[in-house]
Every structure is written in structure tokens, then in C-alpha cells.
Coordinates of C-alpha atoms and ligand atoms in Angstrom, one line a residue:
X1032 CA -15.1 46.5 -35.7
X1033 CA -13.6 43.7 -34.0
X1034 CA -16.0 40.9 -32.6
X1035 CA -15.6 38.5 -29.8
X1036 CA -16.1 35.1 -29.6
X1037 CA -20.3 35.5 -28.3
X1038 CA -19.3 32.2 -26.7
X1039 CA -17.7 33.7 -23.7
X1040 CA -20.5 35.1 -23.0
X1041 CA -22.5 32.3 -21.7
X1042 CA -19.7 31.3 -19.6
X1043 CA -21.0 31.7 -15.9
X1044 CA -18.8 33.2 -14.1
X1045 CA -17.1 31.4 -11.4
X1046 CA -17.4 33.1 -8.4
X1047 CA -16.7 30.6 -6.3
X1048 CA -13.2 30.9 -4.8
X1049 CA -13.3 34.8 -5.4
X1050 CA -16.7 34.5 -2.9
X1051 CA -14.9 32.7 -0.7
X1052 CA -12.0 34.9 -0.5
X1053 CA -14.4 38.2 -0.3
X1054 CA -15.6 36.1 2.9
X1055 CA -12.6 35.2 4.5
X1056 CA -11.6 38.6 4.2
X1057 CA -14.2 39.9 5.7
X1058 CA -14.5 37.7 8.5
X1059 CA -10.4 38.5 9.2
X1060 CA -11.5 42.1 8.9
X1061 CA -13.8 42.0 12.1
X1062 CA -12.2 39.5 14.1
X1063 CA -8.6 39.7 13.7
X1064 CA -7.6 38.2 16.9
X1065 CA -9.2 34.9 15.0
X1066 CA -6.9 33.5 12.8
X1067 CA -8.4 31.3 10.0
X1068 CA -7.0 28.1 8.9
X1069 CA -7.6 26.9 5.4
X1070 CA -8.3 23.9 4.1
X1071 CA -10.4 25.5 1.0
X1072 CA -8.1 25.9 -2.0
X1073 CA -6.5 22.4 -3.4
X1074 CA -2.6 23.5 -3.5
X1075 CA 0.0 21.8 -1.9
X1076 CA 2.0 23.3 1.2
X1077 CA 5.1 20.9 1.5
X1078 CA 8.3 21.7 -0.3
X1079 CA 9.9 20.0 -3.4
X1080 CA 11.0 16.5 -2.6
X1081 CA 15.4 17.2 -1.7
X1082 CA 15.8 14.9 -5.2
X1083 CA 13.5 17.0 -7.2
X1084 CA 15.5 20.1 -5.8
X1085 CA 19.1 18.6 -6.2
X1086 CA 18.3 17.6 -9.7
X1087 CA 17.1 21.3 -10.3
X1088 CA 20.5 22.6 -9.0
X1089 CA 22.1 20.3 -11.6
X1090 CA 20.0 21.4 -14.4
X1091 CA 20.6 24.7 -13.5
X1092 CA 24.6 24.5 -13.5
X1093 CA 24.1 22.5 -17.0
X1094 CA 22.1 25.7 -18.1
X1095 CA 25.2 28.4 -17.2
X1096 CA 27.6 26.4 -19.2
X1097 CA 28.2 27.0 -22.8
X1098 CA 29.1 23.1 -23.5
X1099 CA 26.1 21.6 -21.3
X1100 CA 23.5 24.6 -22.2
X1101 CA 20.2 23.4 -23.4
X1102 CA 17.8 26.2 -25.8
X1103 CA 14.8 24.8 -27.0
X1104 CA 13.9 21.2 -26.3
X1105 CA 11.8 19.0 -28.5
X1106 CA 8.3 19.8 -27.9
X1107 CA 6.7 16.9 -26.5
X1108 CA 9.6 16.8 -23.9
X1109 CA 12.8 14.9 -23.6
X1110 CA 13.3 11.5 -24.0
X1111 CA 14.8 10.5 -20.3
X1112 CA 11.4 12.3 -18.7
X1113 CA 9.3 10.1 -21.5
X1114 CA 11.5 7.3 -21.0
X1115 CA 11.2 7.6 -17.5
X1116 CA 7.2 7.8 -17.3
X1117 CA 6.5 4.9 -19.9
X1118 CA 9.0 2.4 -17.8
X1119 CA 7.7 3.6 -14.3
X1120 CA 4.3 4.5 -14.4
X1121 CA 2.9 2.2 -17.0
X1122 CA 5.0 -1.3 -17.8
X1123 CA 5.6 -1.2 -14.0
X1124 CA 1.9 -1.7 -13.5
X1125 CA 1.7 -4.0 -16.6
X1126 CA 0.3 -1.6 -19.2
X1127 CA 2.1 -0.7 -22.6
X1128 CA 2.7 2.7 -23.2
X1129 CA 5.3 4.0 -25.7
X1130 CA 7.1 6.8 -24.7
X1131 CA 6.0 8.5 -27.8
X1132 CA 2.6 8.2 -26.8
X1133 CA 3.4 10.8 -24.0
X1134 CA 3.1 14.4 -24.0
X1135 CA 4.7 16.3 -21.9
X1136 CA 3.1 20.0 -20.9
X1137 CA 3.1 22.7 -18.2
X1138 CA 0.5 21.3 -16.5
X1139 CA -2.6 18.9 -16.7
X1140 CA -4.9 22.0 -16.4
X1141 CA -3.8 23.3 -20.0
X1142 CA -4.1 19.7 -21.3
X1143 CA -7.1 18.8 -20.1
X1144 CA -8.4 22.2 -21.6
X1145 CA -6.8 22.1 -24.2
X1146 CA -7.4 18.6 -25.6
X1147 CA -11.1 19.2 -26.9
X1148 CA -10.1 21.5 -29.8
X1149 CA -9.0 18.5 -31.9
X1150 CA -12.6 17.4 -31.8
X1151 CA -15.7 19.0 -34.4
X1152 CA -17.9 21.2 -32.4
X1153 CA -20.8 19.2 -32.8
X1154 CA -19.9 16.4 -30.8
X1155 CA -22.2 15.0 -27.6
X1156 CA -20.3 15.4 -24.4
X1157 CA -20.6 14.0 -20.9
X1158 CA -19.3 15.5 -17.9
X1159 CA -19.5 14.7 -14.1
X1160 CA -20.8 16.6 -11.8
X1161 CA -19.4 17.9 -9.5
X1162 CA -16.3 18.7 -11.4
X1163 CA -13.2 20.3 -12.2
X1164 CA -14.8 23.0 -13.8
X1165 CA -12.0 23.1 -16.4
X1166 CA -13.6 20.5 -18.6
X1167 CA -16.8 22.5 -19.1
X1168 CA -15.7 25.9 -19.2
X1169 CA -13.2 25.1 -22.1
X1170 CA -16.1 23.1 -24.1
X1171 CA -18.3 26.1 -23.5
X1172 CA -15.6 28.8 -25.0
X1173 CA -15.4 26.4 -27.7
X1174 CA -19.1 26.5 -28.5
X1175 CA -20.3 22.6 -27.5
X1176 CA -22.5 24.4 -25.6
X1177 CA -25.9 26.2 -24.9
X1178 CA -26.6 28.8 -22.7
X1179 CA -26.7 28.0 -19.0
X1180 CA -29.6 27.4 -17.5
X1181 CA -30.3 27.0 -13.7
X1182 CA -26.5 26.1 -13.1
X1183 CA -26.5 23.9 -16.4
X1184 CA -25.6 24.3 -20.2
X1185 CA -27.6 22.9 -22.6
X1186 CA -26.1 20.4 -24.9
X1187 CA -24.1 18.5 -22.1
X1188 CA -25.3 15.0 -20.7
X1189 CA -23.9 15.8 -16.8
X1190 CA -22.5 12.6 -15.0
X1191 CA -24.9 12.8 -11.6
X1192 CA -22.2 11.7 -8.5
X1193 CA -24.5 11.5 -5.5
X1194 CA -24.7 9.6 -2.6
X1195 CA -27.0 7.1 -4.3
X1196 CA -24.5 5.7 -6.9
X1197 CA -21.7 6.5 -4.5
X1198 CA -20.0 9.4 -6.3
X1199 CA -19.7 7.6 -9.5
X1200 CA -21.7 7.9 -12.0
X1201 CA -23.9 5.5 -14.1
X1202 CA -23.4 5.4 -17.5
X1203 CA -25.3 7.9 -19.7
X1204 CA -28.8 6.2 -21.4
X1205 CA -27.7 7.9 -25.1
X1206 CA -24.6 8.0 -26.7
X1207 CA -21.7 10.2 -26.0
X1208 CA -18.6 11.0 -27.9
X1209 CA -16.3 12.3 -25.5
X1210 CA -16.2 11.5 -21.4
X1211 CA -14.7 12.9 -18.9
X1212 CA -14.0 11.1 -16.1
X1213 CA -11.4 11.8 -12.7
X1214 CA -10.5 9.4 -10.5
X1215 CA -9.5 9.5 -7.9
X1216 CA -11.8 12.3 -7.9
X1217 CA -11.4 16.2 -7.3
X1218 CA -13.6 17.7 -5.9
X1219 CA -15.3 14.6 -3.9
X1220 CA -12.2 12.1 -3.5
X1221 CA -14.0 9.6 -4.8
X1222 CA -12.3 6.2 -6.4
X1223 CA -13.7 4.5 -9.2
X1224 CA -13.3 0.2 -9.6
X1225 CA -11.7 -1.8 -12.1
X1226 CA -15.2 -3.0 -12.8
X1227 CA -16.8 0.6 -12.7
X1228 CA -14.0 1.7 -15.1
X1229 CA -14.4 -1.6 -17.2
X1230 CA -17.6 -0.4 -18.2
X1231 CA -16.5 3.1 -18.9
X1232 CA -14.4 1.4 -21.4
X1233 CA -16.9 -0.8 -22.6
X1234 CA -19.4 2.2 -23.3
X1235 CA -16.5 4.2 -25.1
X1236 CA -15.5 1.2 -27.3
X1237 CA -19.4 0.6 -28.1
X1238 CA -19.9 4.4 -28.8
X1239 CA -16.7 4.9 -30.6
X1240 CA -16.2 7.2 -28.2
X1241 CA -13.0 9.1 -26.2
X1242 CA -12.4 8.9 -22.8
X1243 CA -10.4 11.8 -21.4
X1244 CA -9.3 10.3 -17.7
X1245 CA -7.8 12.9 -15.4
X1246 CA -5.4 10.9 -13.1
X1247 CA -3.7 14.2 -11.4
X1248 CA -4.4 12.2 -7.9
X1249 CA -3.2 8.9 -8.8
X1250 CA -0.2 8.5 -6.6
X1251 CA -2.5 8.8 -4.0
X1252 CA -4.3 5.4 -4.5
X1253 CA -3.7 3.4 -1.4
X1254 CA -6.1 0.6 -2.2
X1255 CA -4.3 -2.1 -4.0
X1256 CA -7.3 -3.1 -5.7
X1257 CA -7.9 0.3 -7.3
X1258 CA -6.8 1.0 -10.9
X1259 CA -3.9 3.9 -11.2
X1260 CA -4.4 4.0 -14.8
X1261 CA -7.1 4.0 -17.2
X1262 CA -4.9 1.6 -18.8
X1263 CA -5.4 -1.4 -16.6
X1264 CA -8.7 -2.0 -18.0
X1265 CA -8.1 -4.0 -21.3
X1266 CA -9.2 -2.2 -24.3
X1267 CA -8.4 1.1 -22.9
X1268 CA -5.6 1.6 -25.3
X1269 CA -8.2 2.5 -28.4
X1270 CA -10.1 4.6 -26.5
X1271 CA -8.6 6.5 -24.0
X1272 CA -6.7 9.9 -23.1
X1273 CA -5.3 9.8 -19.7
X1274 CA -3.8 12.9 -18.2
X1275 CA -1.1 13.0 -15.2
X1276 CA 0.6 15.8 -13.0
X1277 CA 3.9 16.3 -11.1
X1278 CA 1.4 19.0 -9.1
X1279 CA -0.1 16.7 -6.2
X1280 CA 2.2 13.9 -7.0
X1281 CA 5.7 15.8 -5.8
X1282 CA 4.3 19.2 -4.8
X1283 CA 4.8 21.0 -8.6
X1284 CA 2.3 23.3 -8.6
X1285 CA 4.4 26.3 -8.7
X1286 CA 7.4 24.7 -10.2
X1287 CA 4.7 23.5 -13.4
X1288 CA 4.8 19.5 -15.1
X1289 CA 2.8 17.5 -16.4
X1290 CA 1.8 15.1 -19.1
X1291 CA -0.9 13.6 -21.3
X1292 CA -0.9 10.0 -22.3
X1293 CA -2.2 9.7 -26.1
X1294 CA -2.2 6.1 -27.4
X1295 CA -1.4 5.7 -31.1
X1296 CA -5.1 3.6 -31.8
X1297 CA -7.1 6.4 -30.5
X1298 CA -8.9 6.9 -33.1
X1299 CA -12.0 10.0 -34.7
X1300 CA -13.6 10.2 -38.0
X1301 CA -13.9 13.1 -40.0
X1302 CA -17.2 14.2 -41.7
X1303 CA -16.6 11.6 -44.7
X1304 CA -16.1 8.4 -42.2
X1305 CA -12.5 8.1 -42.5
X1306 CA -10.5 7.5 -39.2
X1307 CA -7.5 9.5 -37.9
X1308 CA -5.3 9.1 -35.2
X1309 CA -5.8 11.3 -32.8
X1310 CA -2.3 11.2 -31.7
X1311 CA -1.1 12.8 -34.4
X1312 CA -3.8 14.8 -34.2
X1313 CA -2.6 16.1 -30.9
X1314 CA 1.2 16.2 -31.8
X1315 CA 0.4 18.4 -34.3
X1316 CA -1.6 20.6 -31.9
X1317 CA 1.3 20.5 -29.4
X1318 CA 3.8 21.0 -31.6
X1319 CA 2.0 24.1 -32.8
X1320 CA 1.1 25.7 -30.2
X1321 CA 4.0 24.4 -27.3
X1322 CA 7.4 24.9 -26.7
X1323 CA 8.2 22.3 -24.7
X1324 CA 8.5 22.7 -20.3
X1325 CA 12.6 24.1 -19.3
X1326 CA 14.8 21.3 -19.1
X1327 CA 15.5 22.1 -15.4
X1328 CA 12.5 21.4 -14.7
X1329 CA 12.1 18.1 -16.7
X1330 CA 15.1 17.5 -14.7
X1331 CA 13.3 17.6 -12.0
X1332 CA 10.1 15.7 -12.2
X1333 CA 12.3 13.0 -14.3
X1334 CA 14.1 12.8 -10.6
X1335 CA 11.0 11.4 -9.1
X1336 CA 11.8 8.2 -10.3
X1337 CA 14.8 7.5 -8.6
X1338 CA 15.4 5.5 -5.7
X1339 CA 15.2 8.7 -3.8
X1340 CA 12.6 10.5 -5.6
X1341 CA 10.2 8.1 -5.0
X1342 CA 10.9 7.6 -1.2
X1343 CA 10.3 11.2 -0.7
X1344 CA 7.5 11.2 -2.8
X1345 CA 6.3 8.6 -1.3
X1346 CA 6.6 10.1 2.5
X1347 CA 4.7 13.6 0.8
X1348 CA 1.7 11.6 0.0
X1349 CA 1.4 9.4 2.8
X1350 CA 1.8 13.0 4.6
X1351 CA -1.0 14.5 3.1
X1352 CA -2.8 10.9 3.5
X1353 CA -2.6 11.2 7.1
X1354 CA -3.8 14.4 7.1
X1355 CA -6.7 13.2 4.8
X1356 CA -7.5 10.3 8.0
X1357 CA -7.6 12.7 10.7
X1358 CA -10.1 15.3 8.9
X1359 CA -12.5 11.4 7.7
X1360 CA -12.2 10.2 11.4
X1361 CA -13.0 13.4 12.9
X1362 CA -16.0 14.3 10.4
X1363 CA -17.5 11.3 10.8
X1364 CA -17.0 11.1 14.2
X1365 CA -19.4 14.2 14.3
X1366 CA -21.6 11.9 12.7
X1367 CA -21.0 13.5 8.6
X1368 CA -20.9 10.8 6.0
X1369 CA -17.4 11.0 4.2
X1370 CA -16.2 10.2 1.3
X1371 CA -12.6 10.5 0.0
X1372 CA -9.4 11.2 2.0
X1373 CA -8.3 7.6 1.8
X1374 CA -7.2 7.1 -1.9
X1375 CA -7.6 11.2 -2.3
X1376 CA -6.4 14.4 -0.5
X1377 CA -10.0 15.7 -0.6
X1378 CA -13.1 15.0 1.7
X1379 CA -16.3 15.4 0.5
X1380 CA -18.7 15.7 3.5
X1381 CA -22.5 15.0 2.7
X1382 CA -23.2 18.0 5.7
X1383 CA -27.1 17.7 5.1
X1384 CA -27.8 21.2 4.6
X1385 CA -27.0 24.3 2.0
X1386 CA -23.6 24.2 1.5
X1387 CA -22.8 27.8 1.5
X1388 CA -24.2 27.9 5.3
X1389 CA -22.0 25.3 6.3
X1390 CA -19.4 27.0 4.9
X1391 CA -20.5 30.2 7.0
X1392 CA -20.9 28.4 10.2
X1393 CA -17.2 26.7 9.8
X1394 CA -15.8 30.1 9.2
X1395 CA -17.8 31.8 11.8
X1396 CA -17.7 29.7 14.5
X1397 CA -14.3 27.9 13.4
X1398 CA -12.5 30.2 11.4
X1399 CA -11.9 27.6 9.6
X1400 CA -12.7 27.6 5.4
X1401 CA -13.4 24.8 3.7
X1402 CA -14.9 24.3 -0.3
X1403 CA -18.8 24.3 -0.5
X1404 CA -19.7 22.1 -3.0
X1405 CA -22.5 24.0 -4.8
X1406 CA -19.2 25.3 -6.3
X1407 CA -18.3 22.2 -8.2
X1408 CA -21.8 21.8 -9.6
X1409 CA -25.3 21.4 -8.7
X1410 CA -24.7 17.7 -7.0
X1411 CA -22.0 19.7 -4.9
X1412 CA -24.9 21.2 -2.8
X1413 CA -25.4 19.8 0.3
X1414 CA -21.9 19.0 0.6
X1415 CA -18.5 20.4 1.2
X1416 CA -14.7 19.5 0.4
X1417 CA -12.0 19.7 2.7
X1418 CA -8.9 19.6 1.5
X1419 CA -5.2 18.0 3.5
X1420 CA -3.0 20.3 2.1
X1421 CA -1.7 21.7 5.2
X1422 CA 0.5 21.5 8.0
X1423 CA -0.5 18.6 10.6
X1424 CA -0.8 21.2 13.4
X1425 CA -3.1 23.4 11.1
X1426 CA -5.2 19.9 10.7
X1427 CA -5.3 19.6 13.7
X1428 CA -6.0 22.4 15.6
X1429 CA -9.0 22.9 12.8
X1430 CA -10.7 19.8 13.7
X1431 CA -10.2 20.3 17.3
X1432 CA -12.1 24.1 16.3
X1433 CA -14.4 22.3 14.1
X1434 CA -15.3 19.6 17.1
X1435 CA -15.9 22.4 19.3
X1436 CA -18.0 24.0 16.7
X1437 CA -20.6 21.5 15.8
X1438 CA -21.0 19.9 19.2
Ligands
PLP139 N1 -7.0 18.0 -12.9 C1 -7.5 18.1 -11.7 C2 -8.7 17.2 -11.3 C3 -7.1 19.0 -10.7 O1 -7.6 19.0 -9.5 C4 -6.0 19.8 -11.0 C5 -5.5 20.8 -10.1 O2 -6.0 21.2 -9.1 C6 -5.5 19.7 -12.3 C7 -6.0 18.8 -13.2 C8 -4.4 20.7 -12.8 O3 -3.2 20.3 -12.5 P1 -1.9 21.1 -13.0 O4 -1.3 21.7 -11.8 O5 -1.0 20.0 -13.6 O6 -2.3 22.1 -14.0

């Protein structure tokens, strides 16, 4: 008789944007002269930049030729794409990364799942909340983890982001081995400082600890004093794992790029005390288990660093950033505190109240949806996210519904 992995079974099940869509529906189903606007879910809605697309036209001719025709590629991805990341998102801002040290994958939500399994099971973790519920889910399936209680598993020290410490959290009072930390932050937009993220660093290099740093919404960092890299803080090469996407950075979401940043002195001890890198740790888990992400679209994110890539990637964010001011301003102007939307396409309203009844009254009275944040994790409640990923006249018109709402 076959068994499961009893693990899965404490997984609670996420009912979160299934709820919301049960909702919506039936919301559309008795009012369907009301149509919703949503600014719930966190996917893009723009196009591919025209340089991402030419370069995917290329690629593609390359492909139906017999000379230019690529099979498979080397796993960790091809050298231009590796090339191109080391020289333009890390010595440009002063940090040395190898382009050996980078992975790249289909996508930052396998990585970030996927990294843990090169750590024992027995390892102490801390995790944010609220949070991209990727990092605990994949640490429960691999048994870090108790049962959950109350909205919690045992066995995890959670990262409290609350108004009081701003949305970043203090460091833990124990010891951790691995840390999770996003910034800027999904779901509450949050930014962290070079001095916040200096003692991060500190705490992991004390604790001979790993930092995994989820950095899917770096390119949208406005705020020149704000780290883009975990790798700005000195130190930071021993102990941290940072993880990038093409997704919210040049509107791959469908199209599927990413990478992860493993620097060769990361280091973890086996059970006898002796170190190992974990790079080659992970290149053999990659290796393994990946074939590598189709050239085309290597091609394509590679094309992001070009004079023209990065103008129109550019223009996308700042897009989405404006998007991201009108939503702040007009929140606030109803007299919400905000956080987010300035260095983040997400914010994270503190709206006083149970968050799944301010979701109800947006959709009922506004038809439009937004996140709640009990979703994200019990310091979600109380709030909501709204997301600007959408078309300026969808923004717009929901705030105006929203104004008109709340009043
Ligand atoms: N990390 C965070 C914090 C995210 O919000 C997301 C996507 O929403 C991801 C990772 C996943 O990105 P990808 O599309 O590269 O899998």
C-alpha cells in the first residue's frame, strides 16, 4: 500500500484567492450590470517590453534553422543571460557577483520553494508574517514543521510586520538558521534600510545562518537610498541567497524567468561540523532536477539589458508606480494609513477593522476586489493589499468607486 507524505496533511489549505474568487463570482452573479475591477491578484496586465518581443522573434527564427537550432541548454542557463545579470544588476551597483554564482530557473516561485531541500530537516526557521505563503508551505511539505495551530505551525519563529516596527521585523530573540526576508515586500510593499538589512546580515553571520532574500520587486525601488540587493550590505556575500524575477520586472509572468543568486562562500555544516558550499550544493540540485529555461526566452529577458530594454522597462515600472501613487494618495486621503506603492506595486492599507469585511464592503459597495490580509498571515488582519497591476482608467475609475464608497 502506497503511503503519502503525512506532511501534507498539515498543510492548511489556502483558501484565500479561491474565497475570493467564489465571492466575486457571486457578487457578478446577482448584479451583473456591476462590473468589478480588480486589483486583488498580483499579475501584471502590460505587454512584453517591444525589445523583449523582438528578441523573442529572433530566437525563434534561430530555433527553425538547422545551423542556428539550439536543443538543450546548459542548465543553469546561458552564459550571455548570466553574463548579462552579473555586469548589470550587480557590478553596476558595486557588488561582485560571478556569473557562475547565478542560477537561472523558470521562475523565483520554484526557487524560492525549492531552495530549502538542500538544508537537514531539523533546522530553526524564521519567516515573516505576512508572507508569500510559498516559503512556509514548502518548509511544511518538507516536515520543518508542526501542525498548525490557530493560523500557525509549530516549529517556526514568525517575523511579526506590524505597524509598530513599521512592517519590518525585529530580529528574532533565539537563533535561527535559515531567514527569509522580501523586500521590497509582497504582500505589504514595505522597504527594508541599509541599516535594517545590515543587521539581518549581522544576525546571519553571528548565527551561521542563511539568509534567503526574495528581491522579485526590486526594479521597483525608487528611493535612492534603499538597497536593490542584499548584496550592498558588506558581508552579505557568506551569507546570503538572493532570488530575482523577470515576472514584475518586464511583465514575464506568463512568458516564465528568473534567477537565484548563490554566492560561492555560502557556506552549511553537515552533522560531523564540516562546511560545504552550498553552491555546489545547489548546482547539483539544479542540475538534477532542471533543464534549463528555452533559449527564446533567455533571449528575451537577456534583452532587458539593452539600451532599449531597459527604457521600456523602465517606462512599465514607473507605469505601475503611478498607478501605485494614485491608489496611496487616494487611501489616505480617506484617512487609511498606507504603506507601500512607492518602492512597491502593492498597498497595504491598515483599514482598522476585520479584513475580510473590508474586503466585502469594497466589493459590495465598489465592486471593486482587493487582497485581505488575514490571507498573508495572522499580522495581515486588519489590513488589506491593493495591488497597481492594472490599466490607469481601471485605477481610476476604482478609487473614484472606492471614494464614493467610504465617504
Ligand atoms: N516572490 C514573491 C515575493 C512574489 O510575489 C512572487 C510572485 O508573485 C514570486 C516570488 C514568484 O515569481 P515568479 O513569477 O518568478 O515565479
Amino acid at each position: 500500500m502506497i503511503r503519502i507524505n503525512e506532511n501534507y496533511t498539515k498543510l492548511k489549505a489556502s483558501y484565500l484567492f479561491s474565497d475570493i474568487a467564489k465571492r466575486v463570482s457571486a457578487h457578478v452573479a446577482a448584479h451583473p450590470d456591476q462590473p468589478v475591477i480588480r486589483l486583488g491578484i498580483g499579475d501584471v496586465t502590460e505587454p512584453l517590453p517591444a525589445a523583449c518581443v523582438a528578441a523573442l522573434h529572433v530566437a525563434t527564427d534561430e530555433m527553425a534553422r538547422r545551423e542556428t537550432f539550439k536543443g538543450y541548454g546548459p542548465e543553469q542557463g546561458y552564459a550571455f543571460l548570466r553574463e548579462a545579470v552579473a555586469q548589470h544588476d550587480y557590478a553596476a551597483r558595486g557588488c561582485a557577483i560571478e556569473a557562475d554564482e547565478i542560477f537561472i530557473s523558470d521562475g523565483s516561485k520554484c526557487d524560492c520553494g525549492n531552495l530549502q531541500e538542500i538544508f537537514a530537516t531539523d533546522i530553526r526557521l524564521a519567516i515573516p508574517d505576512p508572507v508569500y505563503p510559498v516559503y512556509v508551505d514548502t518548509n511544511v511539505m518538507a516536515g520543518r514543521t508542526g501542525g498548525n495551530v490557530d493560523g500557525r505551525y509549530s516549529g517556526v519563529t514568525y517575523l511579526d510586520s506590524t505597524p509598530a516596527n513599521g512592517y519590518v521585523p525585529a530580529l528574532p530573540a533565539g537563533a535561527a538558521d535559515l531567514i527569509y526576508l522580501c523586500f521590497p515586500n509582497n504582500p505589504t510593499g514595505a522597504v527594508a534600510t541599509r541599516e535594517q538589512l545590515t543587521a539581518w546580515v549581522e544576525y546571519a553571520r553571528r548565527h551561521r545562518a542563511v539568509i534567503l532574500f526574495d528581491s522579485a520587486y526590486e526594479a521597483y525601488i525608487r528611493d535612492p537610498r534603499i538597497p536593490h540587493s542584499i548584496y550592498e550590505i558588506p558581508g552579505a556575500r557568506e551569507v546570503a541567497i538572493e532570488f530575482r524575477s523577470f515576472s514584475k520586472t518586464a511583465g514575464f509572468t506568463g512568458t516564465r524567468c528568473a534567477y537565484t543568486v548563490v554566492p560561492k562562500p555560502v557556506q552549511a555544516w553537515d552533522a560531523a561540523g564540516r562546511p560545504h558550499a552550498v553552491h555546489a550544493l545547489w548546482n547539483r540540485r539544479h542540475t538534477t532536477k532542471f533543464n534549463g529555461v528555452a533559449y527564446p526566452i533567455q533571449r528575451a529577458a537577456a534583452a532587458i539589458y539593452t539600451g532599449e530594454g531597459k527604457r521600456q522597462t523602465g517606462a512599465l515600472i514607473d507605469f505601475y508606480l503611478a498607478n501605485a501613487r494614485l491608489i496611496r494618495e487616494a487611501m489616505t486621503g480617506l484617512g487609511f494609513t498606507c504603506v507601500g506603492g512607492d518602492n512597491a506595486p502593492y498597498i497595504w492599507v491598515n483599514t482598522g477593522r476585520d479584513s475580510w469585511e473590508f474586503f466585502d464592503l469594497l466589493l459590495q459597495r465598489a465592486q471593486v476586489v482587493c487582497t485581505p490580509g488575514a490571507g498573508f498571515g495572522k499580522c495581515g488582519e486588519g489590513h488589506v493589499r491593493i495591488s497597481a497591476f492594472n490599466s490607469r482608467a481601471n485605477v481610476e475609475t476604482a478609487l473614484t468607486r472606492i471614494a464614493a464608497a467610504l465617504r
